[in-house]
Amino acid sequence: MSFLAKVQAQNPLVHNITNMVVTNFTANGLLALGASPFMAYAHEEVTDVAAMASAVVLNIGTLDPYTVEAILQAGRSANQAGVPVVFDPVGAGATPYRTESAIQITEHVQIDVLRGNVAEVANVIGEQWHIKGVDAGAGEGNMVEIAKQAARQLKCIVAITGEKDVVTDGNTTYTIANSHSILTRVTGGGCLLSAVVGAFIAVADPIESQERLNAVVEALAFYGIAAEIAYQQTAGQGTGSFQIEFINQLSLVTPDIVSTHSKIAKV
Ligand code: ATP
Ligand code: TZP
Ligand code: MG
Ligand code: MG
């Protein structure tokens, strides 16, 4: 059974501590594909919610000290309960506060999947890479090598996205060529992807070797295919229509469509 089919069958609870820009988009995207979103931030409850969830997705898009502390508490609780953790270090490298907070989170929480653009991932592991606000800037350097280095350093799966997507655990590496550049013109395209990765990893067997890596790869292919079909359905209508159709496609793309449309390569 594919991971998408398992998400649809199991309806995993995904605890999100995310940013105020993308909250509604993220909840609707997770609901569309068959997961159950739960946004909870209060220090009084984050440890309980993280421990009861099937995955925890942490995102520093509109961080402040209260949210960073909530992230640290939720992440540690998830670690203790054996719940997988996805981290999206939005804007790491853009300001010292973002970079320091992202590094602090990786030092106190064992991350299972780090998902970001190449500049964010590079900055989390102490490499210099120019970033413009929350969007990846131009940079020299090898995306695959940065991904592998980050995976080895943080002992986790790393998904670097952009024009090309790379997923690695430091040893085995895949590229995923599904997607459409119109996603760069919809805010939350990356944040929702991180939450979708949370839904897929929630249904992967943590013991079975390579299961989690395969789940992340399938999540990126599924997401990119939904974008490709949504673009075809709304070509010429603008980015607002695309955004709506993209949510539609997250609910309509089937495991069969994923297996026939995936453009996954091992590198
Ligand atoms: P950024 O802030 O740099 O845009 P992000 O957090 O939004 O980063 P992205 O790298 O944009 O994350 O990835 C989100 C989705 O958009 C992924 O599915 C990715 O494949 C897709 N994507 C991003 N850039 C492009 C592009 N130039 N062409 C095609 N797809 C893209
Ligand atoms: N500003 C702070 S967080 C945020 C913006 C615009 C959303 C970023 O979303 P994404 O998915 O990284 O494009
Ligand atoms: Mg983007
Ligand atoms: Mg982002």
XYZ file of C-alpha atoms and ligand atoms in Angstrom:
313
model
C 0.000 0.000 0.000
C 1.328 3.461 -0.864
C 1.910 6.039 1.850
C -0.859 8.219 0.367
C -3.303 5.311 0.688
C -2.204 4.826 4.304
C -2.749 8.525 5.076
C -6.237 8.300 3.548
C -7.002 5.133 5.560
C -5.458 6.167 8.883
C -6.289 9.917 9.021
C -3.163 10.744 11.093
C -3.302 13.569 13.632
C -0.659 16.158 12.685
C 0.286 18.683 15.375
C 1.444 21.932 13.785
C 3.208 24.858 15.390
C 3.364 27.008 12.298
C 3.204 30.637 11.222
C 0.293 33.052 11.055
C 0.619 33.489 7.270
C -0.067 29.872 6.327
C -2.175 28.430 9.142
C -5.493 28.127 7.286
C -3.852 26.984 4.025
C -1.933 24.311 5.934
C -5.005 23.020 7.784
C -7.039 22.855 4.567
C -4.204 21.162 2.679
C -3.862 18.487 5.361
C -7.612 17.904 5.442
C -7.679 17.640 1.634
C -5.268 14.727 1.565
C -6.902 12.869 4.424
C -4.884 13.921 7.476
C -6.203 15.580 10.615
C -4.591 18.970 11.398
C -4.288 20.285 14.950
C -2.758 23.737 15.538
C -1.832 24.163 19.221
C 0.644 26.619 20.719
C -0.117 27.147 24.423
C 2.692 26.074 26.738
C -0.034 24.578 28.933
C -0.923 21.975 26.263
C 1.828 21.587 23.634
C 3.508 18.652 25.361
C 0.170 16.792 25.611
C -0.764 17.477 21.992
C 2.667 16.483 20.661
C 2.605 13.214 22.610
C -0.844 12.244 21.293
C -0.096 13.188 17.666
C 1.063 10.905 14.849
C 3.536 13.593 13.716
C 4.661 17.039 14.872
C 5.496 19.791 12.353
C 7.507 22.753 13.666
C 7.826 25.974 11.656
C 9.520 29.290 12.600
C 7.879 31.457 9.905
C 6.599 34.132 12.309
C 8.671 33.212 15.350
C 8.784 35.005 18.682
C 10.159 33.870 22.033
C 6.820 32.340 23.119
C 6.548 30.271 19.926
C 10.172 29.150 20.043
C 9.636 27.902 23.611
C 6.438 26.116 22.483
C 8.424 24.498 19.658
C 11.139 23.321 22.063
C 8.576 21.847 24.481
C 6.540 20.157 21.733
C 9.656 18.794 20.059
C 11.060 17.300 23.260
C 7.692 15.778 24.128
C 7.440 14.227 20.657
C 10.952 12.794 21.016
C 10.053 11.202 24.364
C 6.828 9.742 22.948
C 8.499 8.448 19.761
C 6.436 10.771 17.553
C 8.242 11.855 14.356
C 9.225 15.530 14.071
C 9.443 17.633 10.897
C 11.193 21.014 11.101
C 10.788 23.863 8.580
C 13.398 26.551 9.416
C 11.630 29.347 7.512
C 13.979 32.247 6.847
C 17.015 30.778 8.642
C 19.906 32.972 7.552
C 17.719 36.054 6.986
C 18.288 37.444 10.506
C 20.552 36.347 13.356
C 17.463 35.653 15.520
C 16.039 33.197 12.963
C 19.383 31.477 12.445
C 20.099 31.193 16.185
C 16.569 29.951 16.948
C 16.718 27.350 14.173
C 20.073 26.077 15.457
C 18.804 26.051 19.056
C 15.834 23.908 17.967
C 18.069 21.398 16.201
C 20.306 21.230 19.290
C 17.439 20.499 21.694
C 15.108 18.426 19.543
C 15.999 15.333 17.505
C 14.541 16.245 14.124
C 13.385 13.385 11.872
C 12.939 15.458 8.699
C 14.405 18.891 7.962
C 12.537 20.519 5.036
C 13.529 23.873 3.632
C 14.995 25.730 0.706
C 18.730 25.380 0.128
C 19.627 28.649 1.874
C 17.671 27.737 5.004
C 19.194 24.263 5.258
C 22.697 25.632 4.661
C 22.295 28.242 7.391
C 20.959 25.679 9.889
C 24.225 23.739 9.558
C 26.458 26.803 9.715
C 27.120 27.185 5.986
C 26.778 30.603 4.372
C 24.085 30.931 1.707
C 22.376 34.168 0.743
C 18.668 34.330 1.547
C 16.182 37.081 0.613
C 13.513 37.248 3.330
C 11.882 33.820 3.458
C 12.752 32.991 -0.179
C 15.916 31.227 -1.290
C 18.397 33.616 -2.862
C 20.959 32.838 -5.516
C 23.970 30.947 -4.285
C 26.935 28.925 -5.345
C 27.219 25.461 -3.989
C 25.940 21.994 -4.468
C 22.416 21.374 -3.243
C 22.929 17.613 -3.031
C 26.113 18.045 -1.007
C 24.455 20.535 1.384
C 21.555 18.098 1.845
C 23.882 15.159 2.585
C 26.018 17.226 4.938
C 22.920 18.392 6.833
C 21.546 14.841 7.032
C 24.807 13.516 8.475
C 25.264 16.434 10.860
C 21.704 16.366 12.236
C 21.218 12.589 11.830
C 17.946 13.046 10.006
C 16.320 12.994 6.594
C 16.767 16.260 4.703
C 14.445 17.506 1.949
C 15.732 20.546 0.060
C 13.198 21.969 -2.359
C 13.286 24.530 -5.143
C 13.397 24.152 -8.913
C 14.669 20.646 -8.147
C 13.891 18.673 -5.005
C 16.439 16.497 -3.211
C 15.766 14.031 -0.393
C 18.537 12.224 1.453
C 19.337 10.438 4.688
C 23.030 11.126 4.097
C 23.607 7.799 2.348
C 20.742 7.269 -0.083
C 19.695 10.273 -2.160
C 16.753 10.889 -4.488
C 15.713 13.754 -6.740
C 12.058 14.488 -7.468
C 11.247 16.384 -10.650
C 7.491 16.836 -10.173
C 6.204 20.361 -9.465
C 5.435 23.693 -11.106
C 7.107 27.070 -10.673
C 3.700 28.730 -10.094
C 3.987 27.317 -6.547
C 6.594 30.020 -5.881
C 3.813 32.618 -6.292
C 1.540 31.158 -3.622
C 2.527 31.827 -0.033
C 2.850 28.735 2.093
C 3.864 26.450 -0.773
C 6.806 25.258 1.289
C 5.115 25.356 4.699
C 2.215 23.191 3.507
C 4.697 20.788 1.930
C 6.421 20.388 5.314
C 3.046 19.578 6.888
C 2.286 17.064 4.112
C 5.652 15.428 4.811
C 4.459 15.173 8.429
C 1.293 13.341 7.330
C 3.282 10.879 5.189
C 5.957 10.170 7.795
C 3.205 9.637 10.375
C 2.135 6.455 8.567
C 5.642 5.101 7.857
C 7.023 2.233 9.924
C 9.842 3.764 12.046
C 11.620 0.410 12.401
C 11.624 -0.671 8.759
C 14.827 0.572 7.116
C 14.230 3.196 4.387
C 10.474 3.464 5.125
C 10.661 7.041 6.312
C 12.937 8.061 3.454
C 10.494 6.495 0.974
C 7.577 8.269 2.680
C 9.254 11.678 2.305
C 10.080 10.992 -1.358
C 6.475 9.964 -2.070
C 5.175 13.058 -0.230
C 7.209 15.364 -2.479
C 6.182 13.511 -5.648
C 2.502 13.557 -4.635
C 2.661 17.286 -3.831
C 4.442 18.126 -7.090
C 1.951 16.076 -9.141
C -0.957 17.897 -7.469
C 0.708 21.200 -8.483
C 1.247 20.020 -12.071
C -2.394 18.962 -12.503
C -3.713 22.099 -10.759
C -1.657 24.238 -13.144
C -3.011 22.353 -16.190
C -6.600 22.828 -14.952
C -6.199 26.588 -14.323
C -3.650 27.671 -16.970
C -4.158 31.330 -17.798
C -6.469 32.021 -14.858
C -3.918 33.386 -12.397
C -2.421 32.365 -9.101
C -5.601 32.602 -7.002
C -7.392 30.004 -9.124
C -4.286 27.833 -8.999
C -4.257 27.984 -5.198
C -7.855 26.748 -4.967
C -7.341 24.037 -7.590
C -4.162 22.928 -5.824
C -6.161 22.199 -2.661
C -8.697 20.373 -4.859
C -5.939 18.229 -6.356
C -4.496 17.366 -2.941
C -7.882 15.732 -2.322
C -8.208 14.193 -5.824
C -4.782 12.777 -6.723
C -4.898 9.015 -6.149
C -2.144 6.526 -5.305
C -2.410 5.264 -8.932
C -1.836 8.765 -10.318
C 1.187 9.145 -8.026
C 2.713 5.878 -9.220
C 2.202 6.692 -12.912
C 3.268 10.380 -12.780
C 6.197 10.269 -10.321
C 9.541 11.500 -11.635
C 11.857 10.089 -8.978
C 15.526 9.315 -9.586
C 18.182 7.845 -7.313
C 21.447 9.812 -7.515
P 11.067 29.535 -0.791
O 10.705 30.436 0.335
O 12.490 29.608 -1.236
O 10.083 29.597 -1.932
P 9.649 27.336 0.312
O 9.720 27.036 1.742
O 8.435 28.030 -0.220
O 10.952 28.079 -0.133
P 9.975 25.763 -1.982
O 11.399 25.446 -2.238
O 9.383 26.884 -2.751
O 9.760 25.959 -0.424
O 9.176 24.409 -2.213
C 7.773 24.328 -2.156
C 7.294 23.617 -3.408
O 7.493 24.488 -4.534
C 8.048 22.323 -3.718
O 7.127 21.364 -4.175
C 9.001 22.718 -4.835
O 9.261 21.637 -5.696
C 8.212 23.796 -5.538
N 9.059 24.764 -6.235
C 9.790 25.755 -5.668
N 10.462 26.446 -6.604
C 10.155 25.884 -7.783
C 10.520 26.148 -9.144
N 11.347 27.143 -9.455
N 10.010 25.354 -10.110
C 9.168 24.358 -9.811
N 8.769 24.058 -8.551
C 9.249 24.807 -7.553
N 6.548 35.566 5.983
C 6.832 34.936 7.109
S 6.404 33.309 7.089
C 5.842 33.433 5.506
C 5.997 34.742 5.049
C 5.584 35.269 3.729
C 5.297 32.285 4.766
C 6.388 31.535 4.053
O 5.855 30.399 3.424
P 6.713 29.505 2.415
O 5.991 28.228 2.419
O 8.079 29.381 3.001
O 6.696 30.190 1.087
Mg 8.341 28.566 -2.241
Mg 9.478 28.131 3.371
